[in-house]
CSV table of C-alpha atoms in Angstrom, one decimal:
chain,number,residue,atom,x,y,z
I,1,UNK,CA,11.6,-9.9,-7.0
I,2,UNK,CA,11.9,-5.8,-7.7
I,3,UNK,CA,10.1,-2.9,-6.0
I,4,UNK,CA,8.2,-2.7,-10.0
I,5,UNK,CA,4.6,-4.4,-9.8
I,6,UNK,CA,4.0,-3.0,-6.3
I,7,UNK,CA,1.0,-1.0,-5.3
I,8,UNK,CA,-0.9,0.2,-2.2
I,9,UNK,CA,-3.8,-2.0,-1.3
I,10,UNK,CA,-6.1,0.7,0.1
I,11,UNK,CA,-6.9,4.2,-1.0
I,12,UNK,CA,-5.4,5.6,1.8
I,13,UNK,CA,-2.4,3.9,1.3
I,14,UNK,CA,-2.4,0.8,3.6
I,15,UNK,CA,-1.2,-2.5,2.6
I,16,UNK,CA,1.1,-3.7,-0.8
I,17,UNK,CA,0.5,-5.7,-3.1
I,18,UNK,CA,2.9,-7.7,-5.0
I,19,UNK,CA,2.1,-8.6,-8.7
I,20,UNK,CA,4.9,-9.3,-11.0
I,21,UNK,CA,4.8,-13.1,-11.3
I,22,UNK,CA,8.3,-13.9,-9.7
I,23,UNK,CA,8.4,-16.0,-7.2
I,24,UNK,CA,8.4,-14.4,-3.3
I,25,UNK,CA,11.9,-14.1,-1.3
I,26,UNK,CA,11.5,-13.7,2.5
I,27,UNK,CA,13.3,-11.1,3.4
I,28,UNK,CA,11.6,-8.5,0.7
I,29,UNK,CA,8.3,-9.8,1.8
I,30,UNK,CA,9.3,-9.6,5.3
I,31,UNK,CA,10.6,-5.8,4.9
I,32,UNK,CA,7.6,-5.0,2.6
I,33,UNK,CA,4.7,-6.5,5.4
I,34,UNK,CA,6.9,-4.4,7.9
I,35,UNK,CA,6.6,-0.9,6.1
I,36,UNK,CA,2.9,-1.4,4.9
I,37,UNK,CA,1.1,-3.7,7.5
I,38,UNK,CA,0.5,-6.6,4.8
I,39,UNK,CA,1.9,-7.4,1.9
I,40,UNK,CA,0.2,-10.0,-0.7
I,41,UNK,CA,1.8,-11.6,-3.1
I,42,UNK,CA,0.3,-13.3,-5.9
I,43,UNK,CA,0.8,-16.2,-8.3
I,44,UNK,CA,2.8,-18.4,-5.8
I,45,UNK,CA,3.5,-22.0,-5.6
I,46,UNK,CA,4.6,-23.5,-2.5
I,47,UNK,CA,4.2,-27.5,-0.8
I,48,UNK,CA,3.7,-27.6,2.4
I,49,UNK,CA,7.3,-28.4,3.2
I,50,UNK,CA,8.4,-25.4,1.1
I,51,UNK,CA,6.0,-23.2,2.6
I,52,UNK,CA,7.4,-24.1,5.7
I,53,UNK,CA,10.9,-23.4,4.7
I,54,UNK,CA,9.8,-19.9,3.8
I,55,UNK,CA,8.0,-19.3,6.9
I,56,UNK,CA,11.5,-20.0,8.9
I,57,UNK,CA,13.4,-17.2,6.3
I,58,UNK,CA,10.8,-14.4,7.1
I,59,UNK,CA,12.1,-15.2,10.8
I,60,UNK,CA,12.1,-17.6,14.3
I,61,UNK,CA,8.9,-19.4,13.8
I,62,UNK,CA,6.6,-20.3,16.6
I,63,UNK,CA,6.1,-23.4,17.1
I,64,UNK,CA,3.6,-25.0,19.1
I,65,UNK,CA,3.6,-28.4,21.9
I,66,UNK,CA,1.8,-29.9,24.3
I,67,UNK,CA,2.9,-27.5,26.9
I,68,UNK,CA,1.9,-24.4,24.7
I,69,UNK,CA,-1.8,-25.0,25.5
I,70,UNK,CA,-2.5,-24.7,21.3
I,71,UNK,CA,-4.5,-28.2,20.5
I,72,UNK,CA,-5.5,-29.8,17.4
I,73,UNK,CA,-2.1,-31.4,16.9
I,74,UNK,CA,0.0,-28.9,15.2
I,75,UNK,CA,3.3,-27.6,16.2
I,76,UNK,CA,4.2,-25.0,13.4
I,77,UNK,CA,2.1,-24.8,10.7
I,78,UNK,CA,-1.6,-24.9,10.7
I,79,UNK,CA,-4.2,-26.2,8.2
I,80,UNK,CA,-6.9,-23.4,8.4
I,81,UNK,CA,-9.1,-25.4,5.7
I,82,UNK,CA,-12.5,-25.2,6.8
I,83,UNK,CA,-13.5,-28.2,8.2
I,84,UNK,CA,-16.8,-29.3,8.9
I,85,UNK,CA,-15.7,-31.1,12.0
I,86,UNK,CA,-18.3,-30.3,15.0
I,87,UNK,CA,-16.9,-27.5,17.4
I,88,UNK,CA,-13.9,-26.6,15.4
I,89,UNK,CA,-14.0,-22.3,14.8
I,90,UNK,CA,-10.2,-21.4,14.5
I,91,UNK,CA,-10.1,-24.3,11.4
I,92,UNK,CA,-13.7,-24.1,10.6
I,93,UNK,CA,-15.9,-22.9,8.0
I,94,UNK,CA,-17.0,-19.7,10.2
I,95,UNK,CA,-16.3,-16.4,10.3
I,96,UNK,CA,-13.7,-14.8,12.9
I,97,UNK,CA,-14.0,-11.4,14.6
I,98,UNK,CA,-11.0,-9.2,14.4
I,99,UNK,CA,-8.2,-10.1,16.9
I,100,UNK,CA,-4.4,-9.8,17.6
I,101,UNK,CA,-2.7,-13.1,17.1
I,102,UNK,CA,-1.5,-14.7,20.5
I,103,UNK,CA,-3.8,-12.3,22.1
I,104,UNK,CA,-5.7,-15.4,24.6
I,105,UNK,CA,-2.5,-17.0,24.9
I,106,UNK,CA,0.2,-14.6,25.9
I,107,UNK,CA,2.6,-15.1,23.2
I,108,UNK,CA,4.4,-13.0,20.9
I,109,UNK,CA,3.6,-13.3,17.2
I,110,UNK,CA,5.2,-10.4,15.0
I,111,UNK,CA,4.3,-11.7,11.3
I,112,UNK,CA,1.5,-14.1,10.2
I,113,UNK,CA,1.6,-16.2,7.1
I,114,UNK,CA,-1.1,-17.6,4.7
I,115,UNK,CA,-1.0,-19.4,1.8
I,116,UNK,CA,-4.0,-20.3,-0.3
I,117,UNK,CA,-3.1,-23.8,-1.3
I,118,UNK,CA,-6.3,-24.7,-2.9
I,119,UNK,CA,-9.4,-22.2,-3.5
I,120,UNK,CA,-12.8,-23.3,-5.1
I,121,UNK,CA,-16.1,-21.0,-5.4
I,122,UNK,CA,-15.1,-18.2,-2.9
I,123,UNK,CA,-16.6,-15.0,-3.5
I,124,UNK,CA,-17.1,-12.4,-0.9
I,125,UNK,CA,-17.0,-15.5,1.4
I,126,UNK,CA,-14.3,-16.6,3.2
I,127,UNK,CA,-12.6,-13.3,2.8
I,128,UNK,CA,-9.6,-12.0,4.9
I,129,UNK,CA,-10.3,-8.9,7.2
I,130,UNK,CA,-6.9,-6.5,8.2
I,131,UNK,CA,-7.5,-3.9,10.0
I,132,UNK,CA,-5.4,-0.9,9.9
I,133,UNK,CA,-5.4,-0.7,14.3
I,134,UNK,CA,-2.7,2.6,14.6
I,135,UNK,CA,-4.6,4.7,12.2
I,136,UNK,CA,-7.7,3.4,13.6
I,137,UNK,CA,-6.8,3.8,17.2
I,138,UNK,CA,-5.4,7.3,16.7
I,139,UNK,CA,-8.9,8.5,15.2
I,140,UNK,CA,-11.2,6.5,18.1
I,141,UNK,CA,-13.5,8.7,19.9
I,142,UNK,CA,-12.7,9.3,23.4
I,143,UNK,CA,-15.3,7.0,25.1
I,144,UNK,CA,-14.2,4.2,23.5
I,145,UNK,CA,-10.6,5.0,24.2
I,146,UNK,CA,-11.3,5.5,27.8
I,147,UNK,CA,-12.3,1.8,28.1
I,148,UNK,CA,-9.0,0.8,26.5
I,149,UNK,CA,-7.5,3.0,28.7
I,150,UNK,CA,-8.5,0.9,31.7
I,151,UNK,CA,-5.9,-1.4,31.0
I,152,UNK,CA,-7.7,-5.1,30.7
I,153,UNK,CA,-10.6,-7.0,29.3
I,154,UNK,CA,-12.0,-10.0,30.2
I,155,UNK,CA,-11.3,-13.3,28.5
I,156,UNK,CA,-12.9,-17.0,28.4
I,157,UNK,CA,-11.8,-19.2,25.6
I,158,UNK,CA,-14.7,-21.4,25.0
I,159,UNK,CA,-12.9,-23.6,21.9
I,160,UNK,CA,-11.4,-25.6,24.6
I,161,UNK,CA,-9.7,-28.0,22.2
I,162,UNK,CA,-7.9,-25.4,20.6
I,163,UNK,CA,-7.0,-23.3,23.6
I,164,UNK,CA,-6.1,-26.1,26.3
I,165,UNK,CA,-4.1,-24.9,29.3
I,166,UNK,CA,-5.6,-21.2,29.6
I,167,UNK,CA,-8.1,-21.0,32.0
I,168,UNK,CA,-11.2,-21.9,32.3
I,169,UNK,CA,-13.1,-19.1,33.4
I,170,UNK,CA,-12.8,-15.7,32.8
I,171,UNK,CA,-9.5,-14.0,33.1
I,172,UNK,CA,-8.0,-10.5,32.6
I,173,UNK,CA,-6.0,-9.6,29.4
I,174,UNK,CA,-4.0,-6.5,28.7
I,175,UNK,CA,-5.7,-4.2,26.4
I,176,UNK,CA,-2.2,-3.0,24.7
I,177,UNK,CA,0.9,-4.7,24.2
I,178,UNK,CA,5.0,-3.7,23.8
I,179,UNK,CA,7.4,-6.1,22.4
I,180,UNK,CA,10.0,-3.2,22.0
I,181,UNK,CA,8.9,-2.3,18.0
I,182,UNK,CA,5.3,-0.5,18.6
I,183,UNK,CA,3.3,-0.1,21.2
I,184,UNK,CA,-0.3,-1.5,19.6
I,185,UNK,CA,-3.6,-3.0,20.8
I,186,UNK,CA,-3.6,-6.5,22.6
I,187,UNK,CA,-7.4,-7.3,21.4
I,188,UNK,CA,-9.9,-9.6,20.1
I,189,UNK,CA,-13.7,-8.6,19.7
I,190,UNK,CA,-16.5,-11.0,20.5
I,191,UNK,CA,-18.2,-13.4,18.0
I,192,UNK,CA,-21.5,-11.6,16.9
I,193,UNK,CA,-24.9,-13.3,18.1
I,194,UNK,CA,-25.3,-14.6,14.3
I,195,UNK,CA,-22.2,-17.0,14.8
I,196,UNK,CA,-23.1,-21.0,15.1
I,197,UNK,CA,-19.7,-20.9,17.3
I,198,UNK,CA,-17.6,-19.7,19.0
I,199,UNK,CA,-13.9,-19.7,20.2
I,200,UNK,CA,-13.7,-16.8,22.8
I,201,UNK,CA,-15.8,-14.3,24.6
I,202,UNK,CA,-14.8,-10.9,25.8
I,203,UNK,CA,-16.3,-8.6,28.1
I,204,UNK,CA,-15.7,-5.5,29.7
I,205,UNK,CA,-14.9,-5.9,33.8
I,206,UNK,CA,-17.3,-4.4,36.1
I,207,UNK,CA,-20.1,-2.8,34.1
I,208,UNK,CA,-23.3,-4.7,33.0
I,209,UNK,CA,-23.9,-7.1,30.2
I,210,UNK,CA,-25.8,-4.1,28.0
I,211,UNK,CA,-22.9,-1.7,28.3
I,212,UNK,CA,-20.2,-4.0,27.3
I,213,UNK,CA,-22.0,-5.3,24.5
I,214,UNK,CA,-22.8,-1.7,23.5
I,215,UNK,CA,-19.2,-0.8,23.7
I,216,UNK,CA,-17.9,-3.9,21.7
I,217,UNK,CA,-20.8,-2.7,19.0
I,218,UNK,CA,-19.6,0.9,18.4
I,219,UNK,CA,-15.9,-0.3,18.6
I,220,UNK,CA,-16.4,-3.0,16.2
I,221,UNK,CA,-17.8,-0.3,13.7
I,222,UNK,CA,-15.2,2.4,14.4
I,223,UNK,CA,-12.6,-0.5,13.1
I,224,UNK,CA,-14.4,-1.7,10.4
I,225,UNK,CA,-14.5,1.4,8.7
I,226,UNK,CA,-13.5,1.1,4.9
I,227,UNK,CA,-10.7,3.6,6.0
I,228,UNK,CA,-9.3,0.7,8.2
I,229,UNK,CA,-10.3,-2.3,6.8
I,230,UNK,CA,-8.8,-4.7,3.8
I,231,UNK,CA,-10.6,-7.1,2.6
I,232,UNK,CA,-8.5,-9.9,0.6
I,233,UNK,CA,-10.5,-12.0,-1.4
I,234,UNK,CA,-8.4,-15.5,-2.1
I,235,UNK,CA,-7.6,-16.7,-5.2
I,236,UNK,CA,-5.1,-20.0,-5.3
I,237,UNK,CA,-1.2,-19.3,-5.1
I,238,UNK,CA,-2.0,-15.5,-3.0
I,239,UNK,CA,0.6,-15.3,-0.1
I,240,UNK,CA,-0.4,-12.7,2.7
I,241,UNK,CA,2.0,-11.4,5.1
I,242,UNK,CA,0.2,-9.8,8.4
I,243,UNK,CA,2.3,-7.7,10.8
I,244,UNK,CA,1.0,-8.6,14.1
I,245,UNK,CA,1.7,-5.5,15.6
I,246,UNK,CA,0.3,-2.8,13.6
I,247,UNK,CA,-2.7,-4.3,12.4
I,248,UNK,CA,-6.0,-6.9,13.5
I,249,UNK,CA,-7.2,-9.1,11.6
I,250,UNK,CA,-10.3,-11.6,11.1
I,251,UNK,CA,-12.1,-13.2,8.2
I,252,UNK,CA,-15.9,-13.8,7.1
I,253,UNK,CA,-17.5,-17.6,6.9
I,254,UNK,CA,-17.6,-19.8,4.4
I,255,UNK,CA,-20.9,-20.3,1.9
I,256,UNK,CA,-22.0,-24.3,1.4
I,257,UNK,CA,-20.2,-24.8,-1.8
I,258,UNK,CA,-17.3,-22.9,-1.1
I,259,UNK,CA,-13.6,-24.0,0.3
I,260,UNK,CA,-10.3,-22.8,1.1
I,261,UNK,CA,-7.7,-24.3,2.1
I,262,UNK,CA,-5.1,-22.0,3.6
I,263,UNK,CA,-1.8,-22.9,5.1
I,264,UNK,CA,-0.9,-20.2,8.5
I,265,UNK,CA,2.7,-20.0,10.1
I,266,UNK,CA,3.9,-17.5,12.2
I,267,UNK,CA,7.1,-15.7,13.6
I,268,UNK,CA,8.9,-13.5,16.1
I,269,UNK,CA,11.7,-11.1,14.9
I,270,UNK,CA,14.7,-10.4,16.9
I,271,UNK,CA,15.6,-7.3,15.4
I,272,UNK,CA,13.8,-5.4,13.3
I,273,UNK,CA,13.1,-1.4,12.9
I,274,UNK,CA,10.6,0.7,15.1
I,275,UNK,CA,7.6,1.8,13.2
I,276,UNK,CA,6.1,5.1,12.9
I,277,UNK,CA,3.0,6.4,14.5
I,278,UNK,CA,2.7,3.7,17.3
I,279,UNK,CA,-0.2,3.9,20.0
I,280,UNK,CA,1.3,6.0,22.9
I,281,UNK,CA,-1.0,5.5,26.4
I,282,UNK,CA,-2.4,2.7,28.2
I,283,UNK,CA,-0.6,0.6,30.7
I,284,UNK,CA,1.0,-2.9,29.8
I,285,UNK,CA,0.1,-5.4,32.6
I,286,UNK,CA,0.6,-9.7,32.8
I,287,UNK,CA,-2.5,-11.4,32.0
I,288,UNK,CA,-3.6,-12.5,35.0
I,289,UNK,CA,-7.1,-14.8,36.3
I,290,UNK,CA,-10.1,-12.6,37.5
């Protein structure tokens, strides 16, 4: 692959996207994701084992076990191919709220990786949501930084067979994170009242029902903004590189007719550069039971 074909996503410059038909090599997918918060490749053509073997060159990959408390029987790469299979959200058909990977579980994930493997009648549906969470957090109003500023939100992870050692009640979650690259929000929003099911609930601690549902509305809006937000619409063969860190990410249900079958690694990265414009303020605590 060359730097020719490449283009920003978003009008104000967020994202790349990768369009000269070669096929991807993971480190200049890896260092592109890094310097524009995703990178999207198209026209790709992987199996599952070479998917795999891709994943492990963008870096270490996280793998899952029993003792990980991540069910539904994977260890490193996931199926995300809408199933129809009663109470399944993460792999459903559904749509997902933006969230930082790792986020309910307490593990590090730096770059997420999807594949489209197979794609059939997707419109608007089933799209991809990345938020653009620096620029965003830089330009939230004060209220709704001041709740963020508290340090923690409160957690229950209701898709028990995916999540299966966290707790079972609530419990508190840092609301920013550190892993020594950029200092960025540690969040996932709640499912909206319109959602069949869902695999977590958040609240804010010590303040009524009303006002943390009234926060989580005007923050929801602030980072769904069009100034924020990209909205990938799959076609078969698109890869899609996510940096963890610098961005949140979520995706919008599937119609009837419509599939998408998706393949999702992810991985930590020993060393990479600092990036600009990192969140400064808030407090970084351990997650911790209420």
């Amino acid at each position: 692959m060359t730097q020719s074909g490449v283009s920003a996503l978003t009008p104000s410059g967020f994202g790349a996207l990768w369009d000269d038909g070669t096929q991807a090599d993971p480190r200049t997918v890896r260092e592109l994701a890094l310097r524009s918060g995703v990178a999207v490749v198209k026209d790709q053509r992987f199996t599952k084992e070479g998917f795999r073997e891709f994943v492990s060159g963008l870096g270490d990959k996280v793998s899952y076990d029993d003792n990980d408390g991540v069910g539904y029987g994977f260890t490193d790469i996931l199926h995300l191919d809408g199933t129809r299979e009663e109470g399944k959200v993460i792999t459903g058909r559904g749509g997902l709220p933006l969230h930082t990977d790792g986020v309910l579980l307490g593990t590090q994930v730096d770059l997420i990786v999807l594949y489209a493997a197979e794609v059939r009648e997707l419109r608007a549906d089933g799209a991809t949501l990345v938020c653009d969470q620096i620029k965003a957090w830089h330009e939230l109003p004060d209220d709704l930084r001041a709740v963020l500023d508290r340090g923690h939100l409160e957690y229950m992870a209701t898709e028990r067979g995916y999540f299966t050692s966290v707790p079972e009640g609530w419990y508190r979650i840092p609301t920013f994170r550190d892993y020594g690259r950029v200092k960025s929000l540690n969040l996932a929003l709640p499912f909206q009242a319109d959602e069949a099911l869902a695999s977590w609930d958040v609240r804010v601690p010590d303040v009524s029902a009303e006002e943390s549902e009234r926060f989580f509305t005007a923050l929801r809006a602030h980072l769904s903004a069009d100034r924020y937000l990209y909205e990938h619409r799959w076609a078969a063969g698109d890869l899609v590189v996510i940096d963890n860190q610098r961005t949140l990410h979520g995706r919008r249900g599937l119609a009837d007719s419509a599939s998408r079958k998706l393949l999702r690694g992810q991985v930590t990265l020993a060393e990479v550069a600092g990036a600009p414009g990192a969140i400064t303020g808030g407090a970084v605590h351990e997650v911790s039971p209420v």
